Short mmCIF file of C-alpha atoms and ligand atoms in Angstrom, two decimals:
data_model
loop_
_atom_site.label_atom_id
_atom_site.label_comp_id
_atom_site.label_asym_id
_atom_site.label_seq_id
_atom_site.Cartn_x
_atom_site.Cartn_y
_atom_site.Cartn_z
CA UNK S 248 55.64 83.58 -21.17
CA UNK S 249 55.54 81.43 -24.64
CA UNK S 250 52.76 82.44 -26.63
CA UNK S 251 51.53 81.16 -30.18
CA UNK S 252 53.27 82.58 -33.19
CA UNK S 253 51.69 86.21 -34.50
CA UNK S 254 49.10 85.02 -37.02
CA UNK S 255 48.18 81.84 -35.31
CA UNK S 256 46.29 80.97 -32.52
CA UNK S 257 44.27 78.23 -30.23
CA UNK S 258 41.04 76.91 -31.14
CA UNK S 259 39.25 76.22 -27.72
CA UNK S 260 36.04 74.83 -26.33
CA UNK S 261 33.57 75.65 -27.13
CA UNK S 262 34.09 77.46 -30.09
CA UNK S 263 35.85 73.74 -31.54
CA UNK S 264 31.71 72.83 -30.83
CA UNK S 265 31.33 75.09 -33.71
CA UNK S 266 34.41 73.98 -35.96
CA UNK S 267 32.93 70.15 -35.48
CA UNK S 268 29.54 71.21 -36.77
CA UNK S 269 30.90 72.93 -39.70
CA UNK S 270 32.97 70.27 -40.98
CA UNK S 271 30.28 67.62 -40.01
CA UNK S 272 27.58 69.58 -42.33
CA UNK S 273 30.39 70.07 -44.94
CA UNK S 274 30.90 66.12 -44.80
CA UNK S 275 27.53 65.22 -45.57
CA UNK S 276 26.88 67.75 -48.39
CA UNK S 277 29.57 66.39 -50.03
CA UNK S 278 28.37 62.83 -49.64
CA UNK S 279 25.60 64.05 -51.28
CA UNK S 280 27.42 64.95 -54.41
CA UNK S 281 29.70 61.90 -54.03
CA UNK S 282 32.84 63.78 -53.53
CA UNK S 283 35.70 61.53 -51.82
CA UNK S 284 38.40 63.06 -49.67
CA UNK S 285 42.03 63.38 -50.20
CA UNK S 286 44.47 64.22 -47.57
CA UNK S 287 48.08 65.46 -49.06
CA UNK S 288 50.90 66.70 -47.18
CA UNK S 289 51.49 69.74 -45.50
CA UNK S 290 54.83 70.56 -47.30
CA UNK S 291 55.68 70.31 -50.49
CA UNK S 292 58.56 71.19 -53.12
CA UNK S 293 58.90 75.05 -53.63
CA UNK S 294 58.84 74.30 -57.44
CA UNK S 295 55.26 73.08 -56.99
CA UNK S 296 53.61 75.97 -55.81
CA UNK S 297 56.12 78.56 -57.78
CA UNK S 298 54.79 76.29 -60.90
CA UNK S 299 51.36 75.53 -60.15
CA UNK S 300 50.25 79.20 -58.31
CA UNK S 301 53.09 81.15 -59.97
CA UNK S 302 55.60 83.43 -59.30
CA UNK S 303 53.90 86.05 -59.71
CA UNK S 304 51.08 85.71 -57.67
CA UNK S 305 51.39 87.51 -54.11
CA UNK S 306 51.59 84.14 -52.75
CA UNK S 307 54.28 82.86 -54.47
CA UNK S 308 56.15 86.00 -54.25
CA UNK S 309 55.79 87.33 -50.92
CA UNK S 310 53.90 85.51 -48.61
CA UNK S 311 55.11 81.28 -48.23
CA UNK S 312 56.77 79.67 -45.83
CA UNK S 313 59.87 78.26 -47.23
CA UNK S 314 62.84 76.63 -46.04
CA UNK S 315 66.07 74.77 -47.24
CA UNK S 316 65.73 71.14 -46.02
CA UNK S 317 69.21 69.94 -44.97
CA UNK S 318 70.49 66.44 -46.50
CA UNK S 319 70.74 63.68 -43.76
CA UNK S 320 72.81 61.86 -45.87
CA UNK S 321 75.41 61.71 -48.22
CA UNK S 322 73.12 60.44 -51.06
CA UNK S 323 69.74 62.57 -50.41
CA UNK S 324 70.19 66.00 -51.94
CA UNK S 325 69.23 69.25 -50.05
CA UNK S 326 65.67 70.30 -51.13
CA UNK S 327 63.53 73.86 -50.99
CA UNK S 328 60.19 73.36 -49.32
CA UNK S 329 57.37 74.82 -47.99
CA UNK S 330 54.26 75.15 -46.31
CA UNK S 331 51.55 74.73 -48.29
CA UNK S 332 49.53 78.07 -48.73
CA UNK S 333 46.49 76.38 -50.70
CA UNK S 334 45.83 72.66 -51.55
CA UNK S 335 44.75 72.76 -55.20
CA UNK S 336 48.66 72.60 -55.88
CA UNK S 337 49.12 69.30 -54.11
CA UNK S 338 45.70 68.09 -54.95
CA UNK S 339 46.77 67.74 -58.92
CA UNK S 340 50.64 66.93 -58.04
CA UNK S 341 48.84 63.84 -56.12
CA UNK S 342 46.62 63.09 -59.41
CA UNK S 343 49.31 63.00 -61.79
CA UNK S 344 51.68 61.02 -59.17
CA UNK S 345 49.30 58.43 -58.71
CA UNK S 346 48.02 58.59 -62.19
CA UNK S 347 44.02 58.65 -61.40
CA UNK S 348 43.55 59.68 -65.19
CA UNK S 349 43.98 56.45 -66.39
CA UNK S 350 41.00 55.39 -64.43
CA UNK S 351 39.28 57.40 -67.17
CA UNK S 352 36.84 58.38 -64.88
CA UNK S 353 35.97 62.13 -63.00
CA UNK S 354 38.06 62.48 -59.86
CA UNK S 355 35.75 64.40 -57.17
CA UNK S 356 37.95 65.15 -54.27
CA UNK S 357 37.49 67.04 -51.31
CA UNK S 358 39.89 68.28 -48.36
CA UNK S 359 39.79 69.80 -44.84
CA UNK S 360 43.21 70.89 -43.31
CA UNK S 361 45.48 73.50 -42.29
CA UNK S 362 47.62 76.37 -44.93
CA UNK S 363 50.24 78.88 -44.32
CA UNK S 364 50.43 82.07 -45.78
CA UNK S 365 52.91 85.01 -44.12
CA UNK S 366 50.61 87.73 -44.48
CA UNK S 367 49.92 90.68 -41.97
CA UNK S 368 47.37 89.27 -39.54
CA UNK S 369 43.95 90.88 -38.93
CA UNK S 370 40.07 89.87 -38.50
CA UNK S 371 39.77 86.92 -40.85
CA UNK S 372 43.31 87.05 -42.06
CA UNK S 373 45.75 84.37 -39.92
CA UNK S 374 49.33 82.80 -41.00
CA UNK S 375 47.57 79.44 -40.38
CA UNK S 376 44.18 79.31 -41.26
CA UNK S 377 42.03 76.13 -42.46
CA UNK S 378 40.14 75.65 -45.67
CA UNK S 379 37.91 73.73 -47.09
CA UNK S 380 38.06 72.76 -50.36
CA UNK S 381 37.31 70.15 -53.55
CA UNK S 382 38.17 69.46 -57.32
CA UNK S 383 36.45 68.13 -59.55
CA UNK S 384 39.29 67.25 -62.56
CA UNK S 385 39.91 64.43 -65.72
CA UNK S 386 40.57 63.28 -68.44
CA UNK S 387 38.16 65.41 -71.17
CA UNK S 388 36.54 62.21 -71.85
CA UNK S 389 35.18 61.84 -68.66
CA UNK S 390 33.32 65.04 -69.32
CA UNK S 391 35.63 66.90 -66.98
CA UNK S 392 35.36 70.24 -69.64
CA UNK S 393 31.29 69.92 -69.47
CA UNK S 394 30.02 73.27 -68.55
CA UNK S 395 27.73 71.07 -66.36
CA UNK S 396 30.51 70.50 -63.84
CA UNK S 397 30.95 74.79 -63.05
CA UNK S 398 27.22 74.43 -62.19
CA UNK S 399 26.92 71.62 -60.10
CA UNK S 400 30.09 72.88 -57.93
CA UNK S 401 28.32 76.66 -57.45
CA UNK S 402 24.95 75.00 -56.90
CA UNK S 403 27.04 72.72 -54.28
CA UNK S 404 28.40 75.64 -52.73
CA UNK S 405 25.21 77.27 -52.57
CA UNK S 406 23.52 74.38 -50.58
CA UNK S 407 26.43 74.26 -48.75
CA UNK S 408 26.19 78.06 -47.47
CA UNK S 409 22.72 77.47 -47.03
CA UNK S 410 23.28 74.34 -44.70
CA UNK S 411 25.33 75.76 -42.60
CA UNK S 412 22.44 78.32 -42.15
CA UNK S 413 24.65 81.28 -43.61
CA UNK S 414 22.26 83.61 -45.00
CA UNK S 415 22.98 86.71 -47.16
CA UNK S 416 26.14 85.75 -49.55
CA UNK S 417 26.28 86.57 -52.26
CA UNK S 418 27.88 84.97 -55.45
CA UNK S 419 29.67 86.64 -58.04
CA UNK S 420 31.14 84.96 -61.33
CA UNK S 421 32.82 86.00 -64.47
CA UNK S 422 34.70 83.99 -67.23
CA UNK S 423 38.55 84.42 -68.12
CA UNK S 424 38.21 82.38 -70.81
CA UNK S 425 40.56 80.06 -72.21
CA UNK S 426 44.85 80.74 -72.45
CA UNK S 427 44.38 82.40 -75.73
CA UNK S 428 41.78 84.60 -74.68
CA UNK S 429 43.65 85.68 -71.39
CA UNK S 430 46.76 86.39 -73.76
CA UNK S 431 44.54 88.23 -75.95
CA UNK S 432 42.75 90.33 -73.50
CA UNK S 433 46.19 91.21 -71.99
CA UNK S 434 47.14 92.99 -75.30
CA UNK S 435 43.91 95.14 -75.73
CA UNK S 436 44.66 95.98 -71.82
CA UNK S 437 48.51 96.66 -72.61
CA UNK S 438 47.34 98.50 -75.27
CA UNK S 439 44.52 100.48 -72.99
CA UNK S 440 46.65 101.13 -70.62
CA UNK S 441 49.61 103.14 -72.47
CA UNK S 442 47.20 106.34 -72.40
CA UNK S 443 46.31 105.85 -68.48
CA UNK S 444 48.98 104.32 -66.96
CA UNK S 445 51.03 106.80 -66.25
CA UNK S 446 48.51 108.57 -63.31
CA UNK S 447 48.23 105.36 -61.90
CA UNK S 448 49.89 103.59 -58.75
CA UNK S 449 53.54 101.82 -59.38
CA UNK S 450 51.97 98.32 -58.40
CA UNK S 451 49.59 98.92 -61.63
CA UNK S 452 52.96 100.70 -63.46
CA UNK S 453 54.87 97.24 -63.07
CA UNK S 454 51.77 95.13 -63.60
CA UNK S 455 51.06 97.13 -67.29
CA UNK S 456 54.17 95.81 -68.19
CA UNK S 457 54.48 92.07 -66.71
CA UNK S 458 51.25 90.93 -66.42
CA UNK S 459 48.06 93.93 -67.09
CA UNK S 460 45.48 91.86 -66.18
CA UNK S 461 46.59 91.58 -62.80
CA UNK S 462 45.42 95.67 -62.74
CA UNK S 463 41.95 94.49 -62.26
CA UNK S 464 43.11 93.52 -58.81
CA UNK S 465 44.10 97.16 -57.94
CA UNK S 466 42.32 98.29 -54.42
CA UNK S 467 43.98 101.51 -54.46
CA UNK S 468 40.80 103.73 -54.53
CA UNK S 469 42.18 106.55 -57.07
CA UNK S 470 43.04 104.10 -59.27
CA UNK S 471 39.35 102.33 -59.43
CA UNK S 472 37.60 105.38 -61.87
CA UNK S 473 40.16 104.42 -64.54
CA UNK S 474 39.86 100.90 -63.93
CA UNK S 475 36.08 100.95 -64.47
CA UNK S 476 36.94 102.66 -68.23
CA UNK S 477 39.18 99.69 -69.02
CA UNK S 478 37.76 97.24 -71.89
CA UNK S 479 36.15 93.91 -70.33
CA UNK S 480 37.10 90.40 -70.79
CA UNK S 481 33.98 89.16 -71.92
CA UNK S 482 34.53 91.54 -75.18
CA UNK S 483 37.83 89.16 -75.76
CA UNK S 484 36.55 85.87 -75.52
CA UNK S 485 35.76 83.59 -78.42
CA UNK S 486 32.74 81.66 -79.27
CA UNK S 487 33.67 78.45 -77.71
CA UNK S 488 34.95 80.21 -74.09
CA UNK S 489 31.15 82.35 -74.58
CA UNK S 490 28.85 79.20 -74.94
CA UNK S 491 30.31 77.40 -72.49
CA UNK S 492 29.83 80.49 -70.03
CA UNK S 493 26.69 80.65 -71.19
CA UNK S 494 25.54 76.82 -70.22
CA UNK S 495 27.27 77.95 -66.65
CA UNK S 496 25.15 80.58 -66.53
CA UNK S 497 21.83 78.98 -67.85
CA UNK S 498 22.01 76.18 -65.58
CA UNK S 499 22.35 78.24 -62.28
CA UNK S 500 19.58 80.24 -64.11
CA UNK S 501 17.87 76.90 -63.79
CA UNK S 502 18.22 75.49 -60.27
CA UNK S 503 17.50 79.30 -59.21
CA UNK S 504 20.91 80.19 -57.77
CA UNK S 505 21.36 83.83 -57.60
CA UNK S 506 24.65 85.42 -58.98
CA UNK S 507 26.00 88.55 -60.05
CA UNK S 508 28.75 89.04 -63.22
CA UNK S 509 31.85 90.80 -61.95
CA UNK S 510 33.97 92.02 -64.85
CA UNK S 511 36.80 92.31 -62.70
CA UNK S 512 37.25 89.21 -61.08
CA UNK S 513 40.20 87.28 -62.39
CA UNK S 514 41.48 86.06 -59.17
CA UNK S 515 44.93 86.04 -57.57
CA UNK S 516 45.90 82.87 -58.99
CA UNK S 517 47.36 82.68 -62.43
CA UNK S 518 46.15 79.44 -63.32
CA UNK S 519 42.69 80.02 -63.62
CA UNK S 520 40.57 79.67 -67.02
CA UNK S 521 37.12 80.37 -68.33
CA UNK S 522 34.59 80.35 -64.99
CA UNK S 523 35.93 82.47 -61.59
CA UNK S 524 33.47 82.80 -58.78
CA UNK S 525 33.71 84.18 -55.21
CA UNK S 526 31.16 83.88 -52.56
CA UNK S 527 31.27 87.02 -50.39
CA UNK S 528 29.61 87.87 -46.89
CA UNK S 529 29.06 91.70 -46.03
CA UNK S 530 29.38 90.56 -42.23
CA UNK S 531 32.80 90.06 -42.72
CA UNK S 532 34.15 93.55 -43.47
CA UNK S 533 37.23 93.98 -45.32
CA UNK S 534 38.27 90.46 -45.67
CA UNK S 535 34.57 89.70 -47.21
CA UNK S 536 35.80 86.56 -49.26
CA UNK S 537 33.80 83.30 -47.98
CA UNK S 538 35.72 81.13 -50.77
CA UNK S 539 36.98 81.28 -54.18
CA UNK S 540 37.39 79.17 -56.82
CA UNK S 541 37.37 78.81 -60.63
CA UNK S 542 38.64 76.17 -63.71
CA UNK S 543 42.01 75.16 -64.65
CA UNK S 544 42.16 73.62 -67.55
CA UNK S 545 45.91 73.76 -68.17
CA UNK S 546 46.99 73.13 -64.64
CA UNK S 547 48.06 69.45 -64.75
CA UNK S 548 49.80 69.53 -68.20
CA UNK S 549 51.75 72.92 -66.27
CA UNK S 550 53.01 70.51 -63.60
CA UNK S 551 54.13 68.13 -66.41
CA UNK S 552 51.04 65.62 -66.20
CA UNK S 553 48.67 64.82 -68.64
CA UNK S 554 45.65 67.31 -70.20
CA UNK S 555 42.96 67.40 -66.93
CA UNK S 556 40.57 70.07 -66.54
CA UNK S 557 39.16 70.69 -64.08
CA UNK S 558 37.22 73.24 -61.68
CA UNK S 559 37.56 73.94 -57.89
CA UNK S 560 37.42 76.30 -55.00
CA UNK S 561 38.97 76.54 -51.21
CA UNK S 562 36.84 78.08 -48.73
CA UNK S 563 38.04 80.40 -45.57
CA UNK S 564 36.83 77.74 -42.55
CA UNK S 565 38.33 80.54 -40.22
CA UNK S 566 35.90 83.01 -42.51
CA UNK S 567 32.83 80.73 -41.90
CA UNK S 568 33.09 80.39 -38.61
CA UNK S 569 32.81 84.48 -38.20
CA UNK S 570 30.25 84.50 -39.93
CA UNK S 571 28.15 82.14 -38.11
CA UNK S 572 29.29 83.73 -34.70
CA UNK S 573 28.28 86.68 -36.17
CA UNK S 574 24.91 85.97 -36.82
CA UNK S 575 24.65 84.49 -33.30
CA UNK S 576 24.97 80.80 -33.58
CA UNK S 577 27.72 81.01 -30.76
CA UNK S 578 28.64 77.45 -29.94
CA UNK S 579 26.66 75.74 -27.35
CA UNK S 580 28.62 74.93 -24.28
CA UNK S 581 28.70 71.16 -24.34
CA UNK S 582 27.71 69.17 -20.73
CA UNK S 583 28.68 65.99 -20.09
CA UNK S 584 25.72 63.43 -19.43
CA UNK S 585 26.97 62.72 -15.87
CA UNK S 586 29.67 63.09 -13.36
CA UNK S 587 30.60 59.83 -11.34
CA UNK S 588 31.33 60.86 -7.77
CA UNK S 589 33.23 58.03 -5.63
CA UNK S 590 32.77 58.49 -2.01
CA UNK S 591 36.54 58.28 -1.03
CA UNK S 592 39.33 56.66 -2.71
CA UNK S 593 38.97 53.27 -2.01
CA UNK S 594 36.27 53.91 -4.88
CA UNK S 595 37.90 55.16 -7.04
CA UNK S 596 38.54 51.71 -9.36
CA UNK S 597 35.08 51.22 -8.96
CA UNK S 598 34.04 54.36 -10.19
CA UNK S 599 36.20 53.79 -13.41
CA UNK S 600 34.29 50.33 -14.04
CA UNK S 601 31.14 52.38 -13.56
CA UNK S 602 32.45 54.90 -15.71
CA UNK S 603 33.68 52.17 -18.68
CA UNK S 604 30.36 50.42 -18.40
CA UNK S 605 27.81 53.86 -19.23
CA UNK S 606 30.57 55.30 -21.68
CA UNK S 607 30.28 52.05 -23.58
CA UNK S 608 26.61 52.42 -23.42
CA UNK S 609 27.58 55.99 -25.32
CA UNK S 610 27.29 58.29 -22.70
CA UNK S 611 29.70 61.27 -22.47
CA UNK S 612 30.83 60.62 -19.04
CA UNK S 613 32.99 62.65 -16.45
CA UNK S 614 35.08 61.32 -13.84
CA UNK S 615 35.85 62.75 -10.35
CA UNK S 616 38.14 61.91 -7.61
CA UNK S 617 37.29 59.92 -4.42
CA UNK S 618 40.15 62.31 -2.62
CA UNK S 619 37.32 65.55 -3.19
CA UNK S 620 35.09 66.10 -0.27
CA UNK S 621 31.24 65.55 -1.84
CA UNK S 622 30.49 69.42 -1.79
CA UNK S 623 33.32 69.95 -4.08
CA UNK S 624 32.40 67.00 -6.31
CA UNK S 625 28.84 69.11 -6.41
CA UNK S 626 30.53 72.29 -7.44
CA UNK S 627 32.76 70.37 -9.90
CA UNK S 628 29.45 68.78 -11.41
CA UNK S 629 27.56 71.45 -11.79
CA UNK S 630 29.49 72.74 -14.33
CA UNK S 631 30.83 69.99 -16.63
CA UNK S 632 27.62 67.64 -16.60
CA UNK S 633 23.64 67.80 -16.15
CA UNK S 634 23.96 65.15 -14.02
CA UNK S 635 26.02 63.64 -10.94
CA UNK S 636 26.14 59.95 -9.76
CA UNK S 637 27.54 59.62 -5.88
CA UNK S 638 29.03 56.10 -5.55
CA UNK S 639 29.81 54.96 -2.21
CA UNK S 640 30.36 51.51 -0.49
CA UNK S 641 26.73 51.25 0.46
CA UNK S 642 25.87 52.03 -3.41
CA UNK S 643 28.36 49.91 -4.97
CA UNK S 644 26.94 46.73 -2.28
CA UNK S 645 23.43 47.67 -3.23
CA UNK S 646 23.46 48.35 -6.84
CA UNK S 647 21.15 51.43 -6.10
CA UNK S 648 22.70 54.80 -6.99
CA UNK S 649 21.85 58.03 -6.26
CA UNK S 650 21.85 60.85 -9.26
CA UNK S 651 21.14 64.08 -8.82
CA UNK S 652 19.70 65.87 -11.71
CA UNK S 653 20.94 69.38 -11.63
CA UNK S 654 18.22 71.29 -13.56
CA UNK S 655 15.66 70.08 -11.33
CA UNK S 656 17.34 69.94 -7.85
CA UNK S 657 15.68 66.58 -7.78
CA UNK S 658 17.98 63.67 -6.28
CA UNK S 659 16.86 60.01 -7.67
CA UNK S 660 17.45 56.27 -6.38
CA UNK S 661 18.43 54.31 -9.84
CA UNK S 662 19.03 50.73 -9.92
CA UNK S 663 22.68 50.46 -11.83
CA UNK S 664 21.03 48.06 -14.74
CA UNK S 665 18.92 51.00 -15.32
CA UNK S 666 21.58 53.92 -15.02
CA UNK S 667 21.99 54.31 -18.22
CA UNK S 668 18.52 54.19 -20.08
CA UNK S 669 17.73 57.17 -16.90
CA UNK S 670 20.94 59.53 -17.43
CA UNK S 671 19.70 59.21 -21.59
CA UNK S 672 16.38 61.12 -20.44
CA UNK S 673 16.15 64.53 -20.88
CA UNK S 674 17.37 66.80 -17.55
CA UNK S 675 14.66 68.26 -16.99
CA UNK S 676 12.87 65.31 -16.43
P1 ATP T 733 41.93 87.43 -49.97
O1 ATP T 733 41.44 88.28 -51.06
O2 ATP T 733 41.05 87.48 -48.76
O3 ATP T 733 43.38 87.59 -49.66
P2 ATP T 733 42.70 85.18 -51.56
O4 ATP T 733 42.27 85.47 -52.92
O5 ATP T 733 44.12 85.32 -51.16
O6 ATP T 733 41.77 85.93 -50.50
P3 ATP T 733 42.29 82.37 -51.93
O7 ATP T 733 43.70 82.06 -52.19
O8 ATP T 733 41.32 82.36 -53.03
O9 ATP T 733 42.20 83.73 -51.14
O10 ATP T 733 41.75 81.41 -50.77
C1 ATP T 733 40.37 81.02 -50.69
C2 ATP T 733 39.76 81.45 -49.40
O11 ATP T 733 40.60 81.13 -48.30
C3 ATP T 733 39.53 82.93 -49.25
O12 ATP T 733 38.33 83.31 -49.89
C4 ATP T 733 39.45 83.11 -47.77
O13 ATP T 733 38.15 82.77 -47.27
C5 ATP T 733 40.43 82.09 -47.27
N1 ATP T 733 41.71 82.71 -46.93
C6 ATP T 733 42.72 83.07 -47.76
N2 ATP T 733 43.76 83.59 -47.09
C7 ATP T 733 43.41 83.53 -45.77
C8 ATP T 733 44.06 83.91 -44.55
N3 ATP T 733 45.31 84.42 -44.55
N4 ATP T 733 43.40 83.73 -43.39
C9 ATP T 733 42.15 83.21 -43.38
N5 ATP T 733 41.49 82.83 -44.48
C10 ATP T 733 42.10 82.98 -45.67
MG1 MG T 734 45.25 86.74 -50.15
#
């Protein structure tokens, strides 16, 4: 037997019920805030994401999906690519490409799709797994810097969580502050570090030396009562990275969005600067991120465009949906309005014009199979619609047909001009 690769696997009715009303209420809350989609592709060059995540990120280093692509032809060159493993990459690769800067005006994009990560699959962790995500990013004069912008997105996301009827997250926030401060902070940790490193584990060894504030991400547990004695970022920031943290945080403190400070979050990715945020969910056990997200200022100019800041985050659909299953809001098993049963198959091209004429009318409609004897065409019914039409020759002459209703046992004579106001009536009826 073929089955799905380890880390993937089939989305089936009627949890896709569930899926459809997530991205549905995701759609309309970002209408609200006037956020456009984008769709990019699901490869890319290697050099994108080894540039625009980095190499040393666990993504880029251990966990994508990448492959030599063979040259078809003498004069196309073999080419590294890969899966995409997040979307913010692409999402300012297709800015700069198609040069929505010069428009001059804030780019507020959304996406929906499918990313590819090779990571050891558990509850809430998948090889393909779909996010949802959005950027806000342009030129500084279109205000794309304006501490306004962090607020609106986390005050998005918060309506957002709320929406979807997700109660109990919880949002936590911290600034990185700009380049200089990150390079800055990195020497007082170097520095820190020299006296403690030594006792700690060889991940946090190599990371003291390449890259120390990547020790904040530590989850081995003897290494977290040393951790918790390292300085803070917010003691290396300057003024400019603290005021605008501080409009973040007094605008939230405005539209009464609740948030915690989390000294430690810096975030797997190493473009990030100034505001980081996670939304977590205690239902979700150890893979407790909902979404993440933060600014990246210097992102665009990395990838060789021009100077676009901007803020974003991706959010775990796979992680939203167990969540809302979790709290009980299992999908709802969806029944078709009625089942058409010809009477023999001689009726069966009738049925179908029956069939065209309520469907156009915007009825979900099944069809059967004049070769079933009628009791099957019951059993059939009865679980696929709430109601079942029986067409026969005496029926299709008339232009009187019988529907039974299966809720109520109750079997009714409807003239055909009138089947379809009738099967729009509630079942019970
Ligand atoms: P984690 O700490 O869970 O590994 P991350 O920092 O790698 O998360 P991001 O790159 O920030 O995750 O991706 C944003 C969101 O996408 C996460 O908060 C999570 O909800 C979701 N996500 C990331 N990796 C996976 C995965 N392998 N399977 C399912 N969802 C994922
Ligand atoms: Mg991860």
């Amino acid at each position: 037997m073929i089955k799905s690769p380890r880390g993937t696997r089939d989305l089936l009715p009627p949890d896709t019920a569930l899926w459809n009303f997530v991205e549905a209420a995701v759609r309309d809350v970002f209408r609200a805030y006037n956020f456009h989609e984008i769709r990019t592709p699901i490869f890319e060059s290697t050099e994108l994401f080894a540039r625009g995540v980095g190499e040393e990120t666990d993504i880029v280093s251990k966990e994508m999906y990448t492959w030599e692509d063979r040259a078809r032809a003498q004069s196309e060159k073999t080419q590294s690519l890969t899966l995409r493993p997040e979307n913010t990459a692409g999402v300012v690769r297709s800015y700069i490409e198609h040069q929505l800067g010069e428009t001059g005006q804030l780019q507020k994009l959304f996406y929906i799709g499918p990313q590819f990560r090779r990571e050891r699959p558990q509850k809430g962790r998948y090889r393909q797994f779909s996010q949802i995500g959005a950027e806000v990013i342009g030129p500084p004069s279109a205000g794309s810097e304006s501490p306004l912008r962090d607020a609106e997105v986390l005050e998005m996301l918060a309506t957002l969580l709320n929406e979807l009827g997700i109660t109990g997250w919880k949002l936590e926030l911290n600034s990185v502050g700009s380049a200089a401060d990150r390079a800055r902070y990195n020497e007082v940790l170097r520095t820190a570090l020299d006296a403690v490193v030594s006792s700690m584990c060889v991940d946090c060894q190599r990371r003291a030396a390449t890259n120390p504030i990547r020790v904040l991400d530590c989850k081995v547990p003897a290494d977290q009562p040393i951790i918790d004695t390292l300085p803070v970022i917010a003691d290396s920031l300057n003024e400019a990275s603290r005021a605008h943290f501080a409009q973040v945080l007094a605008a939230l403190d405005a539209a009464a969005v609740p948030y915690t400070r989390n000294h430690r979050l810096v975030r797997g990715l190493d473009y990030y600067t100034r505001t980081t945020f996670e939304f977590t969910h205690g239902g979700l056990g150890a893979q407790n991120a909902l979404l993440g997200g933060g600014r990246y200022d210097g992102l665009s100019e990395m990838l060789g465009g021009p100077r676009a800041p901007g803020i974003g985050f991706a959010m775990g659909e796979d992680r939203l949906v167990l969540t809302l299953l979790a709290q009980e809001a299992a999908a709802p098993q969806v029944l078709a309005d009625a089942y058409i049963a010809p009477l023999g198959e001689s009726l069966n091209a009738a049925a179908l014009s029956l069939a065209r004429e309520l469907r156009s009318q915007g009825l979900r409609i099944e069809l059967g199979d004049g070769s079933f004897r009628l009791k099957k065409s019951f059993e059939v019914a009865d679980k696929t619609a709430r109601r079942m039409i029986i067409l026969g020759e005496d029926e299709l002459q008339s232009g009187i047909l019988t529907v039974k209703t299966f809720a109520t046992g109750i079997q009714t004579k409807v003239p055909r001009t009138e089947l379809a106001v009738f099967l729009t009536k509630p079942a019970s009826e």
